[in-house]
């Protein structure tokens, strides 16, 4: 090697080393060193009391399944392909304990309630459905028929939902009885053949009267987001019989024209008597694959000093909060024994139902009314995507479910829990006048979340726990809209969103159960509002002014407290205790409903009884263990004679004064699909919820005692004494951050000469 080149390389190496030493010296105080984290002492302690609300374990599911199979006289099958004419063990889920027994145990005054499971069996061979309670768990030894006890009626087999076994028969039927006879039409109109096929999407309810099981099935291209690729072909299938050999096609729709039989459609098509749909390739506008290659990582949140919450089994501790949680296969997310500063705020907050009513001129949508708990809201809570569905460093929880499966199924990471900086202050004040200072507190809250993908729609469910003592239950909708093929007259029912595609108008109604226990279980329901009154000015009696005045009233009965959507609702709704705070006001929690719901289905319609909870923005009832849910597994498939009619909870008009009260809260939004719903509906603006806010429950805002509070005076801007933000850049677990600075006091109003 040339000596000159050799010395040049040596010199370059020395310069590089010196430069690295200088850079390390400059930035050493900014290097993240996250191996050491501050140990934060939790305010509460975990115990096993929460397990009374815990979902069944894999072992418990299997024990219950084996116990039921041992009942030889029942002749029950667990095969997923069990036919409708056979007996099928459809569902196993936790049977919740009676509230009085649970409270006695939770408060250390009684024994642990017996742990039991609910089992649903479809007796296809006998023509009815049965619900059993099986216990005790573990190692069950008994089962009890509770069908009549829960529903006051027998459940005919026609109330069952369509199982995987029945779907398999439906698909087989279409291949044999429809597609095989329409090969020419399917190829010329929809490109079927050579590996290409159509996908089916059924609409509900299945008919027009009780006992019907006649389903309009719409067909879509086999493409990404099939729900927005309708082809203009629909079939009405009569599958009332438990014997699939007796099923038949009753109607067909092709390009807006109806036909009575497959043969009639084939003949009319071959003879050229119908306006033919001519197949052409469609752009893949339903794909969610990025149109531009991702180049950046979005902002991420991290825990500077470690996580401030703890999860043990199904129990969560966070700051002043504690709660137990579960995930029902049917109704979805729920929390129990919700406490703030050790005092129970709510016994239960849970999702109850998600309902949509559609409009269209085509049969697949014209009668559609989806009741998702009849399909299973929690059933479709799949794994959450780290960094997208939830923050990257959230905690993720696995769940097990047994619904329409041969064995319990594990769903990994189907719940996430994380603390979230909302990016705004929970409270703050900048003192511009006289006493100059700044006081504030970042709004950090704990989020408990799951996302359920029910067919075309994805619902994001959040329970949020704020340091002010408030809890929020909310939902956001995303996923694909349901659509129909564009035919004459259809634009009255939505907007065109793609070629020959109509996005159909529909409502979203969501029902939450809020069982508040405000300073105990003896509560009342109060409403508050305002009115302007004309008052004489005390110092000028001949002068008057319109002044807002407080209105207060305590409602006495369930019917009085059933607040309908189509009437003016008082702005303040309170569950209150007879106990008072320091200032003599009744301690209460306010129900603040956030909703943009459309109109509810008129009560003159027979189907309305299955969704009668949606008549009310809020309905208050006396707690009963027999009134556990506002809907049921069976309401969808016999929507005309529902197993649970919520309006009956109110008909007896019981007193709600000094009683254990439950609030049933309905929220939602009207969705008129538009071009921006392609390919997906976004969560922004598409949702609703309810906030439970303390109202005279405390003597002051409890967040004032939070260690997240910040305060400083002029001259103390860089002090860490009451402002951890000032020293954040020097924390051991901080990434490279700019030094905290603040110059707000330079612009305060001054009442003296400026110098």
XYZ file of C-alpha atoms in Angstrom:
755
model
C 0.000 0.000 0.000
C 1.254 3.505 -0.861
C 2.629 5.165 2.322
C 0.757 8.385 1.569
C -2.550 6.520 1.361
C -1.683 4.632 4.538
C -1.040 7.825 6.550
C -4.208 9.412 5.100
C -6.299 6.472 6.346
C -4.690 6.676 9.794
C -5.379 10.420 9.973
C -8.982 9.898 8.869
C -9.447 7.257 11.572
C -8.078 9.551 14.298
C -10.329 12.424 13.212
C -13.378 10.098 13.240
C -12.578 8.927 16.769
C -12.146 12.491 18.049
C -15.391 13.601 16.377
C -17.328 10.702 17.936
C -15.921 11.554 21.380
C -17.084 15.157 20.989
C -20.582 14.124 19.821
C -20.959 11.652 22.672
C -19.974 14.338 25.135
C -22.533 16.753 23.695
C -25.449 14.340 23.558
C -24.691 11.937 26.413
C -27.326 13.553 28.624
C -29.940 12.792 25.962
C -29.249 9.116 25.382
C -32.284 7.085 26.436
C -31.405 4.794 29.320
C -34.646 2.993 30.015
C -33.328 -0.005 31.903
C -33.903 1.783 35.209
C -37.483 2.871 35.875
C -38.978 4.595 38.866
C -40.963 2.195 41.037
C -44.474 3.561 41.457
C -46.477 2.271 44.401
C -50.042 1.353 43.410
C -52.783 2.977 45.463
C -54.809 -0.222 45.687
C -54.194 -3.928 45.977
C -55.168 -6.810 43.746
C -57.279 -9.601 45.177
C -59.219 -12.534 43.809
C -62.693 -11.070 44.349
C -62.752 -9.947 40.697
C -62.762 -13.583 39.595
C -66.522 -13.833 40.213
C -66.849 -11.840 36.961
C -63.986 -13.511 35.080
C -64.686 -15.147 31.734
C -64.598 -18.917 31.735
C -61.162 -20.455 31.384
C -60.282 -22.961 28.685
C -60.454 -25.739 31.287
C -63.900 -24.630 32.482
C -65.240 -24.544 28.924
C -64.007 -28.084 28.354
C -65.420 -29.306 31.664
C -68.862 -27.917 30.835
C -68.736 -29.354 27.333
C -67.796 -32.810 28.618
C -70.503 -32.662 31.279
C -73.176 -31.903 28.654
C -71.916 -34.696 26.400
C -72.239 -37.100 29.316
C -75.998 -36.476 29.346
C -76.586 -39.364 26.945
C -80.325 -38.844 26.722
C -79.739 -35.419 25.168
C -77.860 -36.803 22.141
C -75.890 -33.565 21.748
C -73.250 -32.974 19.083
C -70.334 -30.530 19.205
C -69.288 -30.939 15.562
C -69.179 -27.634 13.725
C -70.918 -29.225 10.736
C -73.863 -30.432 12.837
C -76.972 -30.185 10.668
C -80.058 -28.132 11.656
C -82.011 -31.361 12.172
C -79.581 -32.509 14.879
C -78.941 -31.342 18.453
C -76.054 -28.891 18.723
C -74.228 -27.445 21.735
C -74.051 -23.909 20.398
C -72.866 -21.690 23.270
C -71.092 -21.837 26.610
C -70.613 -18.604 28.526
C -70.323 -17.302 32.075
C -73.576 -17.151 34.032
C -73.313 -13.970 36.080
C -74.025 -14.216 39.823
C -76.966 -12.467 41.411
C -76.030 -8.923 42.275
C -76.955 -9.173 45.958
C -74.768 -12.259 46.389
C -71.886 -10.675 44.495
C -72.028 -7.464 46.547
C -72.112 -9.375 49.820
C -68.969 -11.232 48.743
C -67.189 -8.194 47.319
C -67.779 -6.262 50.527
C -66.442 -9.087 52.679
C -69.794 -9.934 54.256
C -70.563 -13.296 52.708
C -69.463 -16.365 50.814
C -68.249 -16.406 47.238
C -71.173 -17.012 44.834
C -71.273 -20.394 43.155
C -69.577 -20.169 39.770
C -71.816 -21.355 36.938
C -72.015 -21.384 33.149
C -74.840 -20.744 30.705
C -75.254 -23.384 28.001
C -77.403 -23.029 24.867
C -78.457 -26.153 22.994
C -80.281 -26.134 19.649
C -82.493 -29.237 19.675
C -83.063 -29.577 15.943
C -84.503 -33.066 16.347
C -87.101 -31.812 18.833
C -87.858 -28.381 17.424
C -86.877 -26.172 20.349
C -83.988 -24.333 22.057
C -82.988 -24.744 25.690
C -80.817 -22.675 28.009
C -79.220 -24.383 30.985
C -77.239 -23.260 33.982
C -74.409 -25.725 34.617
C -72.407 -25.818 37.820
C -70.610 -25.665 40.070
C -67.353 -24.722 38.390
C -64.922 -26.241 38.258
C -66.085 -29.862 38.007
C -69.824 -29.433 37.259
C -72.316 -31.900 38.706
C -75.714 -30.403 37.815
C -77.628 -28.597 35.095
C -80.894 -26.688 35.360
C -83.281 -25.647 32.583
C -83.698 -21.854 32.906
C -85.379 -21.141 29.560
C -88.812 -20.283 30.965
C -87.259 -18.537 33.981
C -85.333 -16.163 31.705
C -87.764 -15.611 28.851
C -91.218 -16.609 30.144
C -91.800 -18.465 26.857
C -90.621 -21.565 25.073
C -88.029 -20.990 22.366
C -88.902 -22.686 19.059
C -85.985 -23.803 16.929
C -86.823 -21.120 14.329
C -85.390 -18.532 16.739
C -81.880 -19.971 16.349
C -79.265 -18.075 14.397
C -77.635 -19.656 11.375
C -74.778 -21.894 12.480
C -71.635 -22.819 10.583
C -73.252 -26.173 9.852
C -76.297 -24.491 8.312
C -74.122 -22.090 6.299
C -72.264 -25.053 4.822
C -75.573 -26.495 3.661
C -76.688 -23.134 2.242
C -73.518 -22.785 0.171
C -73.922 -26.365 -1.032
C -77.538 -25.645 -1.956
C -76.600 -22.611 -4.043
C -73.945 -24.574 -5.928
C -76.309 -27.428 -6.721
C -79.630 -25.639 -7.216
C -78.684 -22.194 -8.543
C -75.140 -21.792 -9.880
C -75.041 -25.098 -11.760
C -78.123 -24.037 -13.749
C -76.977 -20.487 -14.475
C -73.411 -21.022 -15.663
C -73.819 -18.937 -18.825
C -75.438 -16.017 -16.977
C -72.864 -16.115 -14.191
C -69.958 -16.123 -16.639
C -71.268 -13.414 -18.962
C -72.596 -11.115 -16.234
C -70.207 -11.685 -13.339
C -67.101 -13.355 -14.768
C -67.673 -16.556 -12.780
C -65.494 -19.479 -13.882
C -61.814 -20.208 -14.200
C -61.318 -19.845 -10.442
C -63.537 -16.782 -10.079
C -66.676 -16.998 -7.986
C -69.206 -14.862 -6.130
C -69.399 -14.253 -2.391
C -72.666 -14.270 -0.464
C -73.857 -11.782 2.157
C -77.183 -12.464 3.859
C -79.641 -9.904 5.095
C -81.844 -10.036 8.181
C -84.528 -10.505 9.420
C -85.356 -13.697 7.600
C -88.883 -13.028 6.391
C -91.866 -10.894 7.332
C -93.598 -12.797 10.169
C -92.867 -15.018 13.151
C -91.822 -18.507 12.106
C -90.365 -17.385 8.761
C -86.880 -18.457 7.786
C -86.667 -16.964 4.326
C -83.400 -15.180 3.681
C -82.523 -12.810 0.866
C -78.903 -13.510 -0.059
C -77.048 -10.881 -2.069
C -73.991 -11.723 -4.129
C -70.780 -9.751 -4.454
C -67.555 -9.961 -6.401
C -64.776 -11.936 -4.772
C -62.580 -8.887 -4.219
C -61.110 -6.933 -1.347
C -63.951 -5.315 0.568
C -66.548 -7.477 -1.147
C -69.309 -5.527 0.641
C -68.842 -2.612 -1.781
C -68.778 -4.797 -4.917
C -72.456 -5.824 -5.446
C -73.266 -7.485 -8.764
C -77.048 -7.089 -8.991
C -77.985 -10.690 -8.252
C -80.026 -11.733 -5.190
C -81.799 -14.956 -4.210
C -84.577 -15.571 -1.675
C -83.935 -18.904 0.033
C -86.632 -20.676 2.060
C -84.792 -22.754 4.679
C -87.534 -23.054 7.293
C -87.291 -26.820 7.422
C -84.589 -28.406 9.564
C -84.265 -30.876 6.677
C -82.124 -29.232 3.995
C -83.617 -31.446 1.275
C -86.832 -29.438 1.621
C -85.221 -26.042 1.046
C -86.166 -24.106 -2.066
C -85.651 -20.882 -3.990
C -88.722 -18.621 -3.783
C -87.549 -15.559 -5.733
C -84.562 -14.213 -7.628
C -83.558 -10.655 -8.521
C -81.367 -9.949 -11.522
C -80.573 -6.380 -12.577
C -83.676 -5.017 -10.849
C -86.126 -7.599 -12.252
C -87.779 -10.371 -10.209
C -88.140 -14.033 -11.213
C -90.074 -16.824 -9.493
C -87.717 -19.695 -10.273
C -84.177 -20.374 -11.412
C -85.617 -21.920 -14.545
C -87.591 -18.774 -15.358
C -84.517 -16.573 -15.003
C -82.459 -18.922 -17.169
C -85.100 -19.031 -19.907
C -85.661 -15.263 -19.960
C -81.917 -14.629 -20.002
C -81.236 -17.119 -22.796
C -84.140 -15.690 -24.840
C -82.817 -12.152 -24.463
C -85.864 -10.928 -22.593
C -83.907 -9.248 -19.804
C -81.522 -6.332 -19.795
C -78.253 -8.151 -19.345
C -75.456 -7.107 -17.042
C -72.241 -7.294 -19.059
C -69.193 -8.268 -17.037
C -66.139 -6.083 -17.043
C -63.139 -5.971 -14.771
C -63.601 -3.634 -11.811
C -60.848 -1.614 -10.183
C -59.790 -2.878 -6.759
C -61.143 0.203 -4.988
C -62.007 -1.798 -1.885
C -58.406 -2.706 -1.117
C -56.838 -1.260 2.042
C -53.335 -1.796 0.748
C -51.521 1.573 0.949
C -51.614 3.525 -2.315
C -48.276 5.072 -1.347
C -45.447 3.145 0.293
C -45.286 4.012 4.015
C -42.145 6.012 4.701
C -42.576 7.240 8.268
C -43.615 5.941 11.664
C -46.412 8.029 13.223
C -45.913 9.549 16.687
C -45.730 7.004 19.497
C -46.442 7.352 23.195
C -44.151 5.819 25.772
C -44.041 5.483 29.564
C -41.261 7.683 30.907
C -41.142 6.022 34.334
C -42.909 2.761 33.679
C -46.586 1.878 33.550
C -48.836 3.387 36.187
C -51.438 0.632 36.056
C -51.417 -3.046 36.893
C -53.371 -6.056 35.595
C -53.831 -9.242 37.598
C -56.160 -11.874 36.126
C -59.241 -9.779 35.249
C -58.544 -6.995 37.764
C -57.096 -3.583 36.891
C -55.607 -0.924 39.163
C -54.911 2.569 37.847
C -54.234 5.634 39.986
C -57.427 5.959 42.097
C -59.372 3.449 39.963
C -59.980 -0.281 40.189
C -62.318 -2.561 38.229
C -62.921 -6.121 37.075
C -63.474 -6.899 33.400
C -64.859 -9.519 31.056
C -65.843 -10.096 27.438
C -69.175 -11.793 26.718
C -69.423 -13.691 23.434
C -72.879 -12.197 22.894
C -72.833 -8.646 24.264
C -69.124 -7.892 24.267
C -67.131 -5.719 26.641
C -68.109 -5.204 30.271
C -66.630 -4.026 33.563
C -67.772 -4.681 37.118
C -67.162 -3.373 40.631
C -65.838 -0.043 39.356
C -64.295 1.885 42.239
C -62.718 5.313 42.626
C -60.652 6.012 45.731
C -61.888 2.686 47.077
C -65.576 3.584 46.808
C -67.807 1.689 44.374
C -69.131 3.954 41.620
C -70.742 1.323 39.423
C -71.568 -2.338 39.765
C -71.674 -2.892 35.993
C -71.018 -0.948 32.799
C -71.537 -3.048 29.686
C -72.325 -3.078 25.993
C -75.781 -4.508 25.347
C -76.673 -4.220 21.686
C -75.673 -2.708 18.339
C -78.532 -2.256 15.884
C -78.781 -0.915 12.333
C -81.828 -0.294 10.135
C -81.248 0.056 6.369
C -83.140 1.605 3.486
C -83.173 0.422 -0.131
C -85.367 -0.470 -3.087
C -83.729 -3.882 -3.513
C -84.768 -6.815 -1.269
C -81.376 -7.491 0.264
C -81.526 -4.138 2.068
C -85.143 -3.031 2.055
C -86.019 -5.019 5.188
C -82.576 -5.220 6.783
C -82.398 -4.672 10.528
C -79.246 -6.030 12.129
C -79.201 -6.898 15.853
C -75.584 -7.776 16.453
C -75.842 -9.416 19.880
C -77.923 -12.112 18.163
C -74.852 -12.879 16.072
C -72.380 -12.264 18.884
C -70.684 -8.915 19.450
C -67.848 -10.251 21.593
C -67.654 -13.321 19.387
C -65.822 -11.295 16.735
C -63.227 -9.611 18.956
C -60.097 -10.721 17.115
C -56.454 -9.951 17.784
C -55.649 -6.246 17.933
C -52.828 -4.878 15.796
C -50.080 -3.391 17.913
C -49.393 0.239 17.088
C -52.588 0.640 15.017
C -55.608 -0.716 16.884
C -53.951 0.184 20.182
C -50.725 1.943 21.146
C -47.633 -0.104 20.469
C -46.722 -0.515 24.132
C -50.232 -1.228 25.446
C -50.871 -4.370 27.470
C -52.744 -7.055 25.568
C -55.026 -9.720 27.039
C -56.005 -13.081 25.533
C -59.586 -14.341 25.712
C -61.330 -17.673 25.176
C -64.763 -18.164 23.641
C -67.120 -21.039 22.934
C -69.769 -20.121 20.386
C -70.566 -22.224 17.306
C -67.282 -24.127 17.636
C -66.304 -27.708 18.576
C -63.767 -26.604 21.228
C -63.031 -23.340 23.068
C -61.038 -20.974 20.868
C -58.244 -18.713 22.082
C -58.205 -15.171 20.712
C -54.794 -13.700 21.356
C -54.432 -10.041 22.247
C -58.161 -9.374 21.825
C -58.303 -6.782 24.625
C -55.862 -3.943 25.125
C -55.301 -1.723 28.151
C -53.172 1.389 28.143
C -52.740 4.814 29.639
C -53.364 7.517 27.085
C -52.217 11.113 27.001
C -55.121 12.776 25.212
C -52.927 15.664 24.100
C -54.961 18.248 25.983
C -55.127 19.456 29.573
C -57.706 17.964 31.900
C -57.801 21.386 33.520
C -55.623 24.506 33.405
C -55.551 28.213 34.126
C -53.087 30.890 33.157
C -53.431 33.739 35.647
C -53.093 36.904 33.610
C -54.567 39.262 36.204
C -52.859 40.178 39.479
C -51.481 36.831 40.767
C -49.498 35.630 37.765
C -49.017 31.871 37.688
C -49.803 28.779 35.693
C -51.590 25.713 37.022
C -52.707 22.732 35.012
C -52.774 18.998 34.558
C -52.370 16.826 31.516
C -55.398 14.661 30.699
C -53.983 11.161 31.055
C -56.573 8.414 31.279
C -56.722 4.642 31.250
C -58.348 3.040 28.194
C -59.867 -0.448 28.187
C -60.558 -1.440 24.565
C -61.636 -4.163 22.234
C -62.607 -4.044 18.543
C -65.232 -6.335 17.073
C -65.388 -7.026 13.335
C -69.015 -8.041 12.790
C -69.349 -8.755 9.082
C -68.691 -5.531 7.206
C -68.499 -3.201 10.215
C -65.752 -2.878 12.806
C -66.790 -1.368 16.142
C -64.134 0.041 18.472
C -65.365 -0.125 22.067
C -63.675 1.997 24.735
C -64.181 2.373 28.462
C -62.073 5.333 29.603
C -61.213 6.129 33.207
C -60.289 9.767 33.908
C -58.464 11.143 36.931
C -61.378 13.502 37.600
C -63.529 10.538 38.639
C -65.359 10.353 35.291
C -65.854 7.219 33.202
C -66.679 7.242 29.496
C -68.210 4.374 27.526
C -68.038 4.995 23.807
C -68.000 3.352 20.423
C -66.584 4.282 17.023
C -67.575 2.569 13.782
C -65.299 1.830 10.858
C -64.975 -0.941 8.267
C -66.986 -1.265 5.057
C -70.434 0.108 4.379
C -73.121 -2.264 3.140
C -74.082 -1.526 -0.444
C -76.500 -2.579 -3.154
C -76.480 -2.638 -6.925
C -77.638 0.649 -8.390
C -81.067 0.329 -10.017
C -83.861 2.778 -10.796
C -85.256 4.595 -7.768
C -82.411 3.614 -5.463
C -80.925 7.102 -5.121
C -83.745 7.882 -2.686
C -81.941 5.583 -0.260
C -78.350 6.746 -0.388
C -75.542 8.030 -2.587
C -73.648 6.442 -5.439
C -70.122 5.665 -4.227
C -68.697 3.657 -7.149
C -69.790 2.438 -10.574
C -73.235 0.810 -10.152
C -72.803 0.874 -6.355
C -75.188 2.540 -3.913
C -74.138 3.200 -0.324
C -77.384 2.567 1.557
C -78.670 4.941 4.231
C -78.781 3.342 7.667
C -78.912 4.063 11.358
C -76.571 2.921 14.122
C -78.053 2.552 17.592
C -75.921 1.344 20.501
C -77.256 0.380 23.911
C -75.201 0.465 27.124
C -76.162 -0.811 30.549
C -74.992 1.481 33.356
C -75.642 0.087 36.817
C -74.447 2.955 39.007
C -74.290 2.536 42.772
C -73.836 6.081 44.064
C -72.744 5.924 47.710
C -74.677 2.659 48.017
C -77.530 0.967 46.187
C -80.390 3.166 47.414
C -80.526 5.865 44.761
C -82.947 8.273 43.085
C -83.144 9.724 39.580
C -82.992 13.501 39.224
C -83.204 15.825 36.257
C -81.850 19.349 36.106
C -82.098 22.047 33.482
C -82.512 25.783 33.127
C -85.070 28.373 32.189
C -84.915 32.127 31.758
C -86.976 34.099 34.260
C -87.739 37.779 34.275
C -86.432 39.268 37.540
C -86.431 42.735 39.012
C -82.962 44.122 39.711
C -82.582 44.464 43.505
C -80.908 47.865 43.271
C -83.182 49.134 40.472
C -86.639 47.594 41.113
C -88.160 49.226 38.074
C -85.626 47.490 35.784
C -85.883 43.831 34.786
C -83.549 41.273 33.237
C -83.929 37.762 31.864
C -81.751 35.520 34.033
C -81.123 31.750 33.756
C -82.523 29.828 36.719
C -81.918 26.263 37.871
C -84.724 23.715 37.503
C -84.616 20.514 39.535
C -86.951 17.542 39.766
C -86.874 14.016 41.116
C -88.647 11.424 38.986
C -90.580 8.740 40.816
C -91.467 5.874 38.460
C -89.952 3.877 35.635
C -92.364 5.242 33.041
C -91.689 8.801 34.122
C -87.953 8.138 33.804
C -88.153 6.552 30.332
C -86.880 9.526 28.322
C -87.903 9.116 24.708
C -85.712 10.107 21.799
C -88.480 12.107 20.096
C -89.042 14.427 23.066
C -86.947 17.150 24.636
C -84.630 15.579 27.175
C -83.408 17.469 30.233
C -79.745 18.326 29.882
C -78.700 17.005 33.290
C -79.600 13.429 34.229
C -78.451 12.188 37.624
C -78.337 8.998 39.618
C -78.165 10.434 43.138
C -77.768 9.277 46.705
C -79.660 10.560 49.723
C -76.223 11.266 51.210
C -74.856 14.765 50.765
C -71.452 16.285 50.220
C -69.851 18.923 52.431
C -72.002 21.641 50.875
C -75.306 19.916 51.531
C -75.964 18.720 47.969
C -76.924 15.156 47.154
C -73.974 13.139 45.907
C -74.649 12.077 42.336
C -73.261 10.993 38.993
C -74.419 12.658 35.801
C -75.232 10.730 32.606
C -74.004 12.814 29.673
C -75.106 11.179 26.416
C -73.167 11.887 23.226
C -75.279 10.960 20.222
C -76.106 11.839 16.627
C -78.670 9.093 16.203
C -81.214 8.943 13.410
C -84.924 8.331 13.888
C -86.057 5.145 15.577
C -88.220 2.627 13.732
C -91.913 3.532 14.252
C -93.561 1.514 17.018
C -96.323 0.514 14.597
C -93.842 -1.905 12.995
C -93.901 -5.425 14.401
C -90.106 -5.642 14.346
C -89.777 -2.659 16.666
C -90.421 -4.701 19.803
C -87.080 -6.452 19.348
C -85.309 -3.116 19.595
C -87.684 -1.218 21.883
C -84.751 -0.037 24.006
C -83.970 2.380 21.170
C -87.166 4.343 21.916
C -85.311 5.936 24.798
C -82.221 8.085 25.064
C -82.099 7.005 28.710
C -84.421 4.679 30.608
C -84.140 4.117 34.349
C -85.355 0.852 35.840
C -85.272 -0.812 39.219
C -82.542 -3.440 39.237
C -83.698 -7.030 38.777
C -81.500 -10.050 38.160
C -84.163 -11.232 35.708
C -83.632 -8.074 33.621
C -80.003 -8.751 32.811
C -79.911 -7.612 29.169
C -81.873 -5.319 26.867
C -81.806 -7.781 23.967
C -81.136 -11.473 23.412
C -79.486 -14.108 21.271
C -82.900 -14.887 19.733
C -84.280 -11.444 18.845
C -82.752 -11.278 15.368
C -84.164 -14.505 13.999
C -87.661 -14.039 15.371
C -87.745 -10.276 15.378
C -91.569 -10.177 15.460
C -92.001 -12.039 18.788
C -88.787 -11.229 20.636
C -87.537 -13.336 23.514
C -86.612 -10.051 25.249
C -88.813 -6.999 24.771
C -87.158 -4.204 26.726
C -90.329 -2.118 26.884
C -91.782 -4.703 29.267
C -89.145 -3.710 31.832
C -90.956 -0.371 32.030
C -94.568 -1.537 31.734
C -94.847 -2.495 35.411
C -93.928 1.115 36.256
C -92.215 0.379 39.541
C -91.023 3.036 41.942
C -87.460 4.252 41.416
C -87.188 6.218 44.647
C -84.484 4.965 46.999
C -84.002 1.853 44.884
C -81.118 0.058 43.221
C -81.262 1.732 39.786
C -80.015 0.798 36.334
C -79.647 3.281 33.476
C -80.075 1.928 29.942
C -78.396 4.443 27.639
C -78.873 4.583 23.873
C -76.515 6.434 21.581
C -75.518 6.247 17.935
C -75.412 8.086 14.633
C -77.180 8.368 11.313
C -75.006 7.236 8.409
C -75.688 8.538 4.911
C -72.825 6.912 2.977
C -70.760 9.143 0.722
C -67.756 8.885 -1.575
C -65.329 9.209 1.322
C -66.668 5.939 2.767
C -64.710 4.204 0.014
C -62.825 2.109 0.753
C -63.533 2.384 4.500
C -65.672 4.438 6.827
C -63.399 6.392 9.174
C -63.894 6.603 12.923
C -63.885 10.420 12.940
C -67.425 11.621 13.634
C -68.893 8.122 13.462
C -69.677 7.129 17.002
C -71.319 7.979 20.284
C -71.245 7.202 23.960
C -72.019 8.266 27.483
C -69.858 10.002 30.071
C -70.489 9.314 33.740
C -69.422 12.477 35.568
C -69.357 13.172 39.298
C -71.813 15.934 40.217
C -71.521 17.072 43.821
C -70.251 13.580 44.536
C -67.029 15.049 45.918
C -66.336 18.239 47.851
C -63.935 19.381 45.117
C -62.382 18.114 41.907
C -60.473 14.968 42.953
C -57.846 15.496 40.252
C -56.399 18.360 42.309
C -54.699 15.635 44.356
C -53.131 14.007 41.305
C -49.360 13.801 41.121
C -49.682 14.876 37.472
C -50.533 18.435 38.526
C -48.251 21.254 37.378
C -47.818 24.700 38.952
C -45.266 27.490 38.715
C -44.890 31.222 39.243
C -42.870 33.742 37.255
C -39.199 33.053 37.870
C -39.763 29.364 38.665
C -40.371 28.189 35.124
C -37.404 25.805 35.169
C -38.029 24.459 38.675
C -38.988 20.792 38.981
C -40.602 21.175 42.407
C -44.193 21.292 41.109
C -43.489 20.775 37.419
C -41.933 17.521 36.323
C -42.143 18.724 32.720
C -39.334 21.197 33.407
C -36.864 18.356 33.926
C -38.247 15.874 31.438
C -35.292 16.273 29.081
C -32.977 15.046 31.847
C -35.034 12.031 32.938
C -33.261 8.692 32.645
C -35.929 7.157 30.428
C -36.554 10.110 28.127
C -35.712 10.014 24.435
C -33.973 12.991 22.904
C -36.192 15.896 23.902
C -35.888 19.613 23.772
C -35.286 21.376 27.091
C -38.490 22.660 28.656
C -38.905 26.416 28.297
C -41.791 28.792 28.917
C -42.182 32.489 28.124
C -45.925 32.986 28.561
C -45.579 35.508 31.366
C -43.939 37.978 28.975
C -47.371 38.763 27.525
C -49.525 39.167 30.623
C -51.713 42.214 31.030
C -49.964 44.875 33.129
C -51.683 47.620 35.065
C -48.618 49.787 35.440
C -46.226 51.554 33.072
C -44.208 49.198 30.897
C -40.483 49.437 31.481
